[in-house]
């Protein structure tokens, strides 16, 4: 297989965007082409989860390739729930690695503002088991709430640890001009004050409002290319060195241990193996913190910390910017936002900036190896990526 | 790139199916595993267009890989409108060709019975240009009707030619136990009799009822593998030798010539070039006859006949079983049915059977090279495949 490089990136604000889905997809693509100076694209992948239902649009990839005047380049949409973005990056990786294409554009885009928060919650719940979960009214916050309670009982995680994830990621988002929730929060304000129960009510106990990511619109783009193309450019070289994916049972209750996220563990192991790197080599990571508990658990399953020790590393400040392993420097899904189909591409965007030294005020010093974990379903289909600065 | 073989196939009836979408996807997968005797699958692609809107299900690939007990194998859904099936086969081809995977399962599945015909027409119309076509109420039959009228005026095609495609494909479907419309029709009955205007009314003039494919449920599966795996099996070897894709403007009115299907031409040229074959080498072809006119025009753009001569070859019986180049031996979308996401995989299923000599009463003698054209949007994203019996 050929080496694959991330040569260009672009992103929209993750927020409420007042333009059509096709444009949400095209804007970061234009930024990414400008970023690398390459305008000849062999193929386009578009990661998206909800266009058919939320936007009454199908064939989104065909619309995007036309709007960008890239016809007759081929194009497809990739759907893997909230992990659609990293799944699409994986397709782009294979297209370049196989020799089918030299330059592949991977876009993630979602426009969720069509629906209110209740409908958005129902829409996202359609990724659960249709007959064993969805028809009983289970939502993602509900699944995450039950998961969190079990985790607390087993490993000593507290509501304070959850809130610490939110405070950290909101602080990071303040340094990211593209983040959705650029709002400073404090433990005092969301947990300890008399107003906390009003400011930060329970959504699905023990998860509160500030433990849940927002519903966002947004788009992101990454352009992948073979070495011949990448090595002619002036930007620092970032190689997509490892790609791993694993699935788990669709229904959470069918898992041997409901507090294990086995697909996170397996997919990251595969990605590290392909990259020839270890978790301890990672300088900066974007984890899928749709709920605060997930950042803690993923940081363990990926191998950054021992099982049950993620919240202790968090307490010690190891995952802050300036700590041993900064996690979610972008603000994460929690504060940067979660336009579902775009999220995985947005994670890769942050890592490329970090490895190039272009992350501005949130820059991690000497970042050489970056990692992303994009989590589909409630952990039933996970894609992990390892990026290396060459 | 490594060689890629089609080692196993399976299919459901294309009809009205009374079981959930996940099962529509899994049934042909089980058939395909039984067909080749291989149960270790590295990756699963699921082609689907409408699950989110029609079935309130997302993350379909995760549901399928779990239901088939194939976890932790990776899985994604691929969407390219009605060409989703061949797009997914292309992903599977790359996964094996690149060396990422040795055995990849490609499933196409759609369950459209959730909606009535009016809603199905609206759903399919969402693949047109959102701002230049869809919002004005353009439907696919409307686009096809205007296209047909232009084609008639320019090339001398008549309603009788259109009806001849329908009669041929219904006759083929009678030989296919999995076809949706197993109903013999005659030119007398649908065109010449006094009852024709009642039996076969105009849908979008000059297209009549029998010029349009039905709305079907259905699933199909093809398993792809590398040479090491394929050459140990007992079935005749069928190689996926050529894969081509091309896009065109999303809005039909933006094309230089609205009667040219340029993406069909370009995608087939790419596929033939990769396969080292010519259109004249083809023994049997499945073309995307969602409307009868499309079979005629695609047979020209692919290079089987001169531009404007497709209807004359049809008249001479060249595209019947027993003719020089049988087209749509399965019954085609017209009579076999059109469960949109499954269609491209269903086309490949027919070609594999034909090249193996397993097509029963509709077998084309000495079939050595097979071709499929899967047409996304109204010709805006087309995937062509060339299969070769080794």
XYZ file of C-alpha atoms in Angstrom:
780
model
C 0.000 0.000 0.000
C 1.170 3.530 -0.728
C 1.749 6.154 1.955
C -1.092 8.653 2.409
C -0.671 12.282 3.478
C -3.135 14.864 4.791
C -2.240 17.849 2.623
C -5.113 20.293 3.091
C -7.792 21.059 5.663
C -10.764 23.368 6.020
C -13.673 23.861 8.416
C -16.795 25.958 8.995
C -17.904 27.243 12.346
C -19.672 24.453 14.166
C -22.768 26.398 15.160
C -26.140 27.284 13.634
C -25.473 27.947 9.952
C -27.924 29.721 7.745
C -27.012 28.241 4.388
C -27.950 25.031 2.542
C -26.312 21.678 3.280
C -24.503 21.582 -0.064
C -22.826 24.886 0.800
C -21.965 23.720 4.309
C -20.090 20.907 2.563
C -18.469 23.069 -0.116
C -17.155 25.914 2.029
C -14.565 23.852 3.964
C -13.667 22.086 0.699
C -12.734 25.418 -0.881
C -10.699 26.290 2.245
C -8.868 22.955 2.035
C -8.058 23.432 -1.658
C -6.729 26.878 -0.870
C -4.781 25.480 2.072
C -2.805 23.083 -0.134
C -3.048 24.864 -3.478
C -4.294 21.682 -5.162
C -7.477 21.963 -7.224
C -7.325 18.737 -9.211
C -9.288 16.231 -7.158
C -9.703 12.610 -8.297
C -12.516 11.622 -5.967
C -14.783 13.097 -3.305
C -16.209 11.347 -0.238
C -18.912 13.097 1.752
C -19.640 11.933 5.286
C -23.210 12.662 6.319
C -25.785 11.021 8.533
C -29.063 12.866 8.170
C -29.496 14.570 4.801
C -32.306 12.318 3.632
C -34.435 12.825 6.719
C -33.297 16.227 7.999
C -32.736 18.071 4.719
C -34.758 16.067 2.162
C -31.624 15.662 0.100
C -30.112 12.435 -1.242
C -27.157 12.031 -3.581
C -25.384 14.728 -1.546
C -21.971 13.711 -2.891
C -23.158 14.334 -6.464
C -24.410 17.796 -5.480
C -21.093 18.636 -3.834
C -18.888 17.452 -6.689
C -20.992 19.508 -9.106
C -21.056 22.637 -6.939
C -17.272 22.483 -6.636
C -16.959 22.073 -10.439
C -15.065 18.846 -9.891
C -17.108 16.726 -12.337
C -16.465 14.109 -13.711
C -14.642 13.070 -10.496
C -16.398 10.214 -8.723
C -18.180 10.812 -5.425
C -20.060 8.925 -2.731
C -21.680 9.634 0.608
C -20.508 7.529 3.558
C -22.724 6.860 6.559
C -21.599 5.297 9.805
C -23.712 7.250 12.273
C -21.608 9.771 14.242
C -18.445 7.996 12.991
C -19.293 8.773 9.355
C -16.446 11.293 9.193
C -13.613 8.943 10.098
C -15.222 6.196 7.996
C -15.054 8.522 5.005
C -11.419 9.339 5.779
C -10.774 5.601 5.819
C -12.308 5.276 2.322
C -10.111 8.125 1.133
C -7.087 6.442 2.682
C -7.827 3.226 0.768
C -8.428 5.066 -2.499
C -4.960 6.654 -2.299
C -3.211 3.672 -0.680
C -4.541 1.314 -3.364
C -3.348 3.508 -6.221
C -6.911 4.069 -7.514
C -6.589 7.828 -6.873
C -3.762 10.276 -6.176
C -5.761 13.084 -4.544
C -8.980 12.463 -2.629
C -11.153 15.023 -0.885
C -13.025 13.933 2.237
C -15.788 16.213 3.450
C -18.039 15.845 6.452
C -21.199 17.931 6.608
C -24.426 18.079 8.583
C -27.243 20.582 8.867
C -29.343 19.734 11.890
C -31.084 23.070 12.392
C -34.039 21.851 10.323
C -35.321 20.060 13.403
C -35.906 21.035 17.011
C -33.902 19.422 19.808
C -36.553 16.795 20.452
C -36.575 15.674 16.822
C -32.771 15.788 16.732
C -32.696 13.441 19.718
C -35.123 11.097 17.972
C -33.087 11.266 14.773
C -29.863 10.346 16.576
C -31.667 7.554 18.448
C -32.338 5.825 15.106
C -28.766 4.515 15.308
C -29.714 2.292 18.254
C -31.102 -1.222 17.801
C -34.430 -0.801 15.943
C -36.197 -3.656 17.714
C -34.320 -3.954 21.017
C -33.763 -0.277 21.879
C -35.330 2.330 19.574
C -38.915 1.113 19.696
C -38.799 1.249 23.500
C -37.961 4.950 23.388
C -34.304 4.672 24.355
C -32.357 7.804 23.417
C -28.618 8.357 23.343
C -28.653 10.470 26.528
C -30.581 7.649 28.215
C -28.053 5.008 27.137
C -25.198 7.276 28.170
C -26.854 7.976 31.531
C -27.159 4.282 32.363
C -23.608 3.687 31.189
C -22.337 6.545 33.363
C -24.101 5.273 36.488
C -22.521 1.832 36.062
C -19.115 3.405 35.493
C -19.395 5.528 38.595
C -20.272 2.533 40.748
C -17.503 0.397 39.316
C -14.612 2.865 39.054
C -15.348 5.743 41.428
C -15.993 8.395 38.808
C -18.114 11.233 40.251
C -20.259 14.020 38.844
C -17.341 16.307 39.638
C -15.109 14.374 37.221
C -17.722 14.675 34.510
C -17.977 18.404 35.120
C -14.174 18.710 34.955
C -14.265 17.351 31.396
C -16.854 19.974 30.474
C -14.914 22.818 32.116
C -11.678 21.766 30.370
C -13.279 21.436 26.947
C -15.201 24.706 27.222
C -11.906 26.409 28.123
C -10.284 24.884 25.037
C -13.205 25.984 22.850
C -12.585 29.589 23.902
C -9.261 29.263 22.044
C -10.941 27.862 18.906
C -12.646 30.452 16.677
C -14.674 27.687 14.949
C -16.161 26.202 18.155
C -19.914 26.201 18.832
C -20.009 26.893 22.604
C -17.466 29.629 23.314
C -18.723 30.065 26.820
C -16.481 29.802 29.894
C -17.874 27.584 32.624
C -16.595 26.754 36.107
C -17.108 23.928 38.570
C -18.579 26.503 40.930
C -21.108 27.645 38.342
C -22.274 24.279 37.016
C -21.891 22.102 40.095
C -21.343 23.857 43.429
C -23.484 26.996 43.368
C -27.111 27.126 44.522
C -28.053 27.915 40.914
C -26.328 24.806 39.504
C -29.507 22.720 39.462
C -31.131 25.447 37.383
C -28.141 26.280 35.173
C -27.174 22.670 34.727
C -30.177 20.406 35.257
C -30.158 16.643 34.838
C -30.849 15.438 31.300
C -30.499 11.732 32.052
C -29.256 11.303 35.581
C -26.335 11.394 36.410
C -25.691 13.312 33.170
C -26.519 17.005 33.274
C -26.984 19.602 30.578
C -23.275 20.468 30.473
C -22.342 16.799 30.128
C -24.037 16.598 26.713
C -22.776 17.955 23.397
C -24.884 20.528 21.545
C -26.808 19.944 18.299
C -24.674 21.697 15.670
C -24.524 22.433 11.967
C -21.100 22.305 10.393
C -18.689 21.033 7.795
C -15.047 20.057 7.648
C -12.708 18.848 4.928
C -9.414 17.014 4.647
C -7.571 16.378 1.389
C -5.507 13.187 1.193
C -2.767 12.559 -1.358
C 0.034 10.200 -2.302
C 3.676 11.021 -1.513
C 4.458 12.350 -5.017
C 1.830 15.066 -4.602
C 2.397 15.756 -0.895
C 6.153 16.110 -1.027
C 5.969 18.957 -3.567
C 4.033 21.174 -1.153
C 5.485 23.637 1.348
C 3.444 22.782 4.447
C 4.879 20.437 7.106
C 4.208 16.818 6.072
C 1.466 15.040 8.014
C 1.006 11.360 7.221
C -2.169 9.379 7.921
C -0.176 6.476 9.280
C -2.787 4.292 10.941
C -6.442 3.463 10.298
C -8.381 1.052 12.496
C -12.041 0.125 12.748
C -14.033 -2.282 14.894
C -17.679 -3.039 15.533
C -19.496 -4.299 18.613
C -23.017 -5.555 19.308
C -25.612 -3.006 18.256
C -27.624 -3.338 21.456
C -25.621 -2.238 24.494
C -27.198 -4.827 26.801
C -25.807 -7.678 24.702
C -22.203 -6.832 25.571
C -20.259 -9.093 27.931
C -19.414 -6.061 30.071
C -21.569 -2.995 29.422
C -18.846 -0.704 30.834
C -16.262 -1.866 28.294
C -16.033 -0.070 24.962
C -14.395 -2.972 23.176
C -14.679 -1.443 19.716
C -12.706 1.589 20.911
C -9.971 -0.675 22.198
C -9.812 -2.882 19.082
C -9.976 -0.061 16.554
C -7.221 1.917 18.303
C -5.022 -1.169 18.584
C -5.374 -1.725 14.836
C -4.585 1.910 14.058
C -1.498 1.956 16.313
C -0.287 -1.341 14.844
C -0.597 -0.045 11.281
C 1.197 3.167 12.258
C 3.952 1.374 14.177
C 3.262 3.606 17.170
C 2.141 3.144 20.786
C -0.468 5.082 22.780
C 2.436 6.523 24.782
C 3.795 8.148 21.595
C 0.690 10.357 21.196
C 1.166 14.112 21.693
C -2.435 15.217 21.229
C -5.775 13.401 20.850
C -9.336 14.180 19.855
C -11.761 11.808 21.540
C -15.492 11.470 20.923
C -16.971 13.244 23.976
C -20.604 13.386 22.889
C -21.098 12.881 26.635
C -18.378 13.821 29.132
C -18.099 10.239 30.433
C -16.996 9.090 26.978
C -13.800 11.156 27.008
C -12.782 9.503 30.273
C -13.610 5.951 29.170
C -12.122 6.303 25.701
C -8.877 7.662 27.177
C -8.612 4.328 28.986
C -9.726 1.984 26.194
C -7.317 3.630 23.753
C -4.500 2.830 26.170
C -3.570 6.325 27.341
C -4.420 5.389 30.935
C -5.239 2.185 32.807
C -8.876 1.048 32.887
C -10.591 3.005 35.635
C -7.771 5.563 35.878
C -8.887 8.081 33.248
C -10.690 10.292 35.735
C -7.583 10.368 37.963
C -5.395 11.558 35.064
C -8.033 14.191 34.365
C -7.948 15.277 38.026
C -4.171 15.651 37.805
C -4.553 17.941 34.791
C -2.729 15.565 32.441
C -5.311 16.016 29.677
C -5.310 19.832 29.704
C -3.360 21.901 27.234
C 0.081 21.980 28.817
C -0.492 18.571 30.426
C 1.174 15.312 29.482
C -1.446 14.392 26.859
C -3.860 17.176 25.912
C -7.259 15.781 24.893
C -9.844 17.662 22.851
C -7.825 20.826 22.368
C -10.476 21.875 19.817
C -13.143 21.897 22.515
C -14.267 18.392 21.583
C -17.810 17.467 20.640
C -18.790 18.914 24.034
C -17.881 22.518 23.223
C -16.633 22.629 19.633
C -19.917 21.002 18.625
C -21.224 17.816 17.035
C -22.620 18.112 13.504
C -22.723 14.319 13.403
C -21.492 13.539 9.873
C -18.807 16.228 10.101
C -17.427 15.358 13.517
C -14.791 12.794 12.505
C -13.430 15.085 9.796
C -13.410 17.962 12.272
C -11.319 15.845 14.660
C -8.801 15.167 11.887
C -8.758 18.894 11.036
C -7.689 19.723 14.600
C -4.961 17.076 14.625
C -3.514 18.266 11.292
C -3.369 21.851 12.607
C -1.691 20.666 15.812
C 0.894 18.539 13.998
C 1.693 21.407 11.654
C 2.056 23.834 14.564
C -0.841 25.936 13.265
C -3.230 25.614 16.206
C -2.673 29.150 17.518
C -3.439 29.734 21.182
C -4.348 26.098 21.779
C -1.128 24.742 20.201
C 0.400 21.700 21.899
C 4.184 22.090 21.938
C 6.213 19.707 19.771
C 3.158 17.719 18.684
C 4.469 14.821 16.569
C 1.826 12.096 16.784
C -1.922 12.778 16.832
C -4.837 10.442 17.433
C -8.584 10.606 16.771
C -11.362 8.333 18.018
C -14.695 8.657 16.190
C -17.457 6.727 17.898
C -20.444 5.400 15.937
C -23.687 4.271 17.539
C -23.238 3.800 21.265
C -19.798 2.328 20.646
C -20.933 -0.199 18.057
C -18.755 1.040 15.191
C -15.576 2.945 15.997
C -12.877 4.317 13.698
C -9.480 5.349 15.053
C -6.834 7.282 13.140
C -3.151 7.944 13.851
C -1.461 10.937 12.207
C 2.298 11.479 12.252
C 4.317 14.632 11.587
C 7.212 13.652 9.338
C -3.327 -3.363 -7.070
C -4.354 -6.946 -6.371
C -6.864 -8.857 -8.489
C -10.387 -9.004 -7.064
C -12.834 -11.872 -7.537
C -16.586 -12.170 -7.017
C -16.788 -15.409 -5.047
C -20.313 -15.478 -3.649
C -23.718 -14.005 -4.419
C -27.186 -13.939 -2.889
C -30.470 -12.131 -3.456
C -34.001 -11.762 -2.079
C -37.100 -11.491 -4.197
C -37.421 -7.949 -5.405
C -41.039 -7.402 -4.418
C -42.967 -6.317 -1.328
C -41.176 -7.885 1.636
C -42.760 -8.174 5.029
C -39.650 -8.162 7.207
C -37.402 -5.446 8.674
C -34.700 -3.711 6.643
C -31.869 -5.328 8.640
C -33.237 -8.743 7.683
C -33.672 -7.743 4.038
C -29.942 -7.007 4.132
C -28.932 -10.139 6.037
C -30.845 -12.753 4.067
C -28.884 -12.365 0.794
C -25.666 -12.123 2.855
C -26.341 -15.555 4.353
C -27.070 -16.895 0.847
C -23.806 -15.455 -0.451
C -21.788 -16.972 2.422
C -23.422 -20.318 1.706
C -22.749 -19.878 -2.013
C -18.976 -19.620 -1.486
C -18.612 -21.466 1.808
C -16.655 -18.541 3.298
C -17.861 -17.198 6.644
C -14.852 -15.142 7.703
C -15.574 -11.634 6.447
C -13.099 -8.773 6.984
C -15.420 -5.878 6.160
C -19.030 -5.190 5.225
C -20.358 -2.416 2.963
C -24.083 -1.795 2.869
C -25.544 0.187 -0.018
C -28.745 1.951 0.949
C -30.453 5.187 0.001
C -33.479 5.673 2.203
C -33.169 4.015 5.616
C -33.013 7.254 7.565
C -36.160 8.688 6.029
C -38.118 5.587 4.986
C -37.292 3.242 7.863
C -36.134 5.575 10.670
C -32.913 3.619 10.865
C -29.342 4.962 10.706
C -26.101 3.067 11.227
C -27.589 0.264 9.102
C -24.159 -1.253 8.443
C -23.574 -1.642 12.192
C -26.931 -3.387 12.562
C -26.137 -5.765 9.707
C -22.637 -6.696 10.868
C -24.046 -7.440 14.336
C -27.028 -9.444 13.060
C -24.688 -11.557 10.948
C -22.405 -12.113 13.998
C -19.517 -10.652 12.037
C -18.360 -8.205 14.758
C -15.693 -6.812 15.158
C -15.464 -6.531 11.325
C -15.703 -2.927 10.124
C -18.789 -1.730 8.272
C -20.128 1.354 6.520
C -23.203 2.360 4.560
C -22.606 3.818 1.105
C -25.052 6.206 -0.538
C -24.941 7.314 -4.135
C -28.654 7.528 -4.903
C -29.796 4.653 -7.137
C -26.118 3.896 -7.896
C -25.372 3.150 -4.245
C -25.024 -0.560 -5.028
C -22.230 -0.282 -7.576
C -20.573 2.452 -5.503
C -20.441 0.017 -2.585
C -19.001 -2.682 -4.865
C -16.338 -0.159 -5.872
C -15.437 0.394 -2.197
C -15.194 -3.363 -1.722
C -13.000 -3.604 -4.807
C -10.608 -1.008 -3.379
C -10.525 -2.650 0.046
C -9.387 -5.945 -1.512
C -7.248 -4.410 -4.274
C -5.372 -2.246 -1.749
C -4.564 -5.171 0.516
C -6.541 -3.691 3.436
C -8.906 -6.689 3.395
C -8.941 -10.183 1.887
C -12.691 -10.858 1.947
C -15.286 -8.085 1.742
C -19.053 -8.441 1.745
C -21.083 -5.914 -0.234
C -24.805 -5.801 0.465
C -27.461 -3.617 -1.106
C -30.804 -3.306 0.671
C -33.888 -1.116 0.556
C -37.317 -1.305 2.123
C -39.600 1.171 0.385
C -42.961 -0.263 1.388
C -43.115 2.077 4.366
C -44.308 4.810 2.023
C -47.005 5.047 -0.603
C -46.120 5.600 -4.265
C -46.514 9.366 -4.006
C -44.101 9.579 -1.083
C -41.721 7.185 -2.828
C -41.704 9.495 -5.846
C -40.965 12.458 -3.590
C -38.238 10.518 -1.800
C -36.513 9.614 -5.071
C -36.864 13.213 -6.299
C -34.651 14.349 -3.417
C -31.693 13.251 -5.548
C -32.361 16.081 -8.008
C -30.898 19.564 -7.570
C -32.361 20.918 -4.309
C -32.602 24.517 -5.486
C -32.830 24.192 -9.283
C -35.111 21.156 -9.625
C -36.571 19.668 -6.434
C -38.160 22.793 -5.010
C -40.025 23.313 -8.305
C -41.664 19.914 -7.962
C -39.648 18.090 -10.605
C -39.853 14.310 -10.191
C -37.778 11.607 -11.827
C -40.610 10.547 -14.161
C -40.932 14.222 -15.182
C -37.221 14.545 -15.942
C -37.279 11.247 -17.806
C -40.380 12.303 -19.768
C -38.737 15.500 -21.004
C -35.548 13.599 -21.799
C -37.526 10.993 -23.763
C -39.380 13.605 -25.815
C -36.093 15.248 -26.846
C -34.604 11.869 -27.698
C -37.579 10.930 -29.859
C -37.358 14.176 -31.810
C -33.617 13.906 -32.305
C -33.143 10.194 -33.019
C -36.484 8.834 -34.205
C -37.245 6.702 -31.157
C -41.003 6.031 -30.873
C -43.353 4.913 -28.128
C -43.280 1.503 -29.815
C -39.536 1.228 -29.153
C -40.065 2.090 -25.520
C -42.766 -0.545 -25.255
C -40.464 -3.096 -26.891
C -37.974 -2.631 -24.043
C -40.759 -3.263 -21.536
C -42.042 -6.356 -23.373
C -38.515 -7.806 -23.629
C -37.688 -7.188 -19.970
C -41.011 -8.526 -18.695
C -40.388 -11.662 -20.768
C -36.941 -12.003 -19.155
C -38.410 -11.493 -15.682
C -40.702 -14.477 -16.243
C -37.506 -16.556 -16.310
C -36.222 -15.025 -13.059
C -37.788 -16.394 -9.862
C -36.566 -13.328 -7.906
C -38.167 -10.706 -10.192
C -40.872 -8.323 -8.964
C -43.145 -8.132 -12.034
C -43.520 -11.651 -13.361
C -46.286 -10.621 -15.685
C -46.169 -11.229 -19.447
C -47.046 -8.177 -21.525
C -47.413 -7.690 -25.269
C -47.216 -4.746 -27.650
C -50.839 -5.439 -28.502
C -51.881 -5.251 -24.864
C -49.947 -2.177 -23.764
C -49.885 -0.159 -26.985
C -52.195 -1.252 -29.807
C -55.415 -2.409 -28.149
C -58.364 -0.110 -27.381
C -57.689 -0.810 -23.701
C -54.048 0.329 -23.877
C -54.781 3.850 -22.658
C -56.480 2.349 -19.616
C -53.995 -0.500 -19.018
C -51.000 1.639 -19.728
C -51.780 5.317 -19.145
C -49.313 8.140 -19.483
C -47.308 8.868 -16.326
C -45.206 11.662 -17.786
C -45.870 11.872 -21.497
C -44.453 10.189 -23.594
C -43.650 7.736 -20.782
C -46.460 5.390 -19.808
C -47.030 3.181 -16.812
C -45.143 0.238 -18.347
C -42.169 2.473 -19.163
C -41.482 3.024 -15.466
C -39.904 0.628 -12.971
C -41.902 -0.440 -9.920
C -41.202 0.600 -6.307
C -39.648 -2.499 -4.761
C -38.202 -3.828 -1.538
C -35.211 -6.087 -1.843
C -31.659 -7.009 -1.014
C -28.671 -8.484 -2.805
C -25.157 -9.445 -1.819
C -21.823 -10.068 -3.490
C -18.696 -11.254 -1.686
C -15.359 -10.073 -3.085
C -12.014 -11.680 -2.334
C -8.356 -11.712 -3.283
C -6.904 -14.408 -5.567
C -5.547 -16.543 -2.717
C -9.031 -17.002 -1.322
C -10.890 -17.198 -4.641
C -8.658 -19.774 -6.275
C -9.258 -22.329 -3.508
C -12.992 -22.457 -4.255
C -14.773 -24.790 -6.648
C -17.047 -22.342 -8.487
C -16.006 -20.911 -11.866
C -13.742 -17.885 -11.296
C -15.349 -14.504 -11.970
C -13.023 -11.510 -11.722
C -14.184 -7.938 -11.150
C -11.813 -6.622 -13.792
C -12.950 -3.053 -14.358
C -14.456 -0.331 -12.196
C -15.295 3.110 -13.575
C -17.183 6.085 -12.196
C -18.019 9.540 -13.494
C -20.193 12.444 -12.418
C -22.074 15.078 -14.414
C -23.883 18.303 -13.543
C -26.561 17.699 -10.921
C -29.182 19.755 -12.769
C -30.033 18.220 -16.142
C -30.576 21.598 -17.821
C -26.957 22.601 -17.205
C -25.606 19.914 -19.529
C -24.153 20.912 -22.908
C -26.475 18.444 -24.594
C -29.376 17.242 -22.459
C -29.721 14.074 -24.569
C -26.155 12.959 -23.852
C -25.497 10.830 -20.780
C -21.835 11.774 -20.545
C -21.255 10.148 -17.160
C -22.422 6.814 -18.598
C -19.932 7.150 -21.429
C -16.998 8.210 -19.230
C -17.593 5.665 -16.470
C -17.880 2.786 -18.940
C -14.756 3.890 -20.800
C -12.829 3.868 -17.512
C -14.148 0.439 -16.576
C -13.321 -1.069 -19.976
C -9.834 0.495 -19.904
C -9.092 -0.970 -16.476
C -10.368 -4.360 -17.601
C -8.471 -4.290 -20.900
C -11.702 -5.064 -22.724
C -13.880 -3.391 -25.377
C -17.653 -2.981 -25.470
C -17.659 -5.495 -28.340
C -16.235 -8.135 -25.972
C -19.337 -8.048 -23.763
C -21.546 -11.165 -23.731
C -24.283 -9.923 -21.395
C -25.130 -6.565 -19.795
C -27.383 -5.197 -17.075
C -28.300 -1.579 -17.787
C -30.166 0.820 -15.516
C -33.643 0.883 -17.109
C -35.525 2.778 -14.396
C -37.332 4.144 -17.479
C -37.368 2.202 -20.745
C -35.658 5.054 -22.633
C -32.588 4.664 -20.403
C -31.836 1.130 -21.599
C -31.769 2.385 -25.192
C -29.613 5.443 -24.488
C -27.189 3.658 -22.157
C -26.679 0.895 -24.746
C -25.378 3.653 -27.016
C -23.303 5.642 -24.495
C -21.593 2.481 -23.273
C -20.490 1.821 -26.850
C -22.575 -1.246 -27.664
C -24.278 0.643 -30.514
C -23.763 3.945 -32.318
C -25.429 7.045 -30.836
C -29.033 7.049 -32.024
C -28.900 3.399 -33.126
C -29.846 1.658 -29.882
C -33.530 1.461 -30.738
C -32.690 -0.078 -34.124
C -30.610 -2.831 -32.488
C -33.546 -3.416 -30.147
C -35.907 -3.666 -33.137
C -33.646 -6.287 -34.710
C -33.805 -8.352 -31.512
C -30.086 -8.021 -30.804
C -30.658 -7.302 -27.106
C -32.970 -10.258 -26.448
C -31.786 -13.488 -24.885
C -30.436 -15.354 -27.923
C -29.506 -12.071 -29.627
C -26.010 -10.700 -30.205
C -25.872 -8.864 -26.852
C -28.622 -9.740 -24.382
C -29.444 -6.792 -22.118
C -31.240 -7.057 -18.781
C -31.645 -10.816 -18.778
C -32.731 -10.489 -15.126
C -35.736 -8.404 -16.177
C -33.890 -5.169 -15.431
C -35.121 -2.487 -13.090
C -38.236 -2.400 -15.263
C -39.465 -5.904 -14.377
C -37.008 -7.390 -11.884
C -37.632 -4.315 -9.728
C -35.764 -1.345 -8.284
C -35.118 -1.360 -4.529
C -32.850 1.634 -5.080
C -29.899 0.881 -2.797
C -29.914 -2.795 -3.773
C -30.164 -2.359 -7.533
C -26.457 -2.142 -8.391
C -25.669 -5.212 -6.316
C -28.593 -7.015 -7.929
C -27.131 -6.215 -11.364
C -23.800 -7.713 -10.326
C -25.610 -10.774 -8.957
C -27.141 -11.428 -12.368
C -23.826 -11.021 -14.180
C -22.027 -13.415 -11.811
C -24.737 -16.047 -12.370
C -24.495 -15.561 -16.142
C -20.696 -15.816 -16.211
C -20.803 -18.945 -14.059
C -23.424 -20.538 -16.310
C -25.917 -20.652 -13.425
C -28.660 -18.418 -14.860
C -31.052 -21.254 -15.626
C -33.676 -20.610 -18.289
C -32.313 -17.117 -19.018
C -28.711 -18.294 -19.446
C -26.724 -16.555 -22.188
C -24.588 -19.131 -23.975
C -20.821 -18.900 -23.504
C -21.020 -15.708 -21.475
C -17.420 -14.623 -20.787
C -17.556 -10.872 -20.203
C -20.375 -9.121 -18.316
C -21.098 -5.432 -17.840
C -23.249 -3.416 -15.440
C -24.243 0.241 -15.569
C -25.674 1.670 -12.349
C -27.094 5.152 -12.829
C -27.240 7.637 -9.944
C -29.382 10.774 -9.947
C -30.602 11.521 -13.448
C -27.237 10.473 -14.852
C -25.193 12.667 -12.517
C -23.171 9.873 -10.885
C -22.694 6.620 -12.766
C -20.699 3.514 -11.847
C -19.817 0.894 -14.473
C -18.387 -2.551 -13.765
C -16.799 -5.157 -16.023
C -16.741 -8.786 -14.891
C -14.689 -11.480 -16.654
C -15.004 -15.269 -16.468
C -11.482 -16.658 -16.126
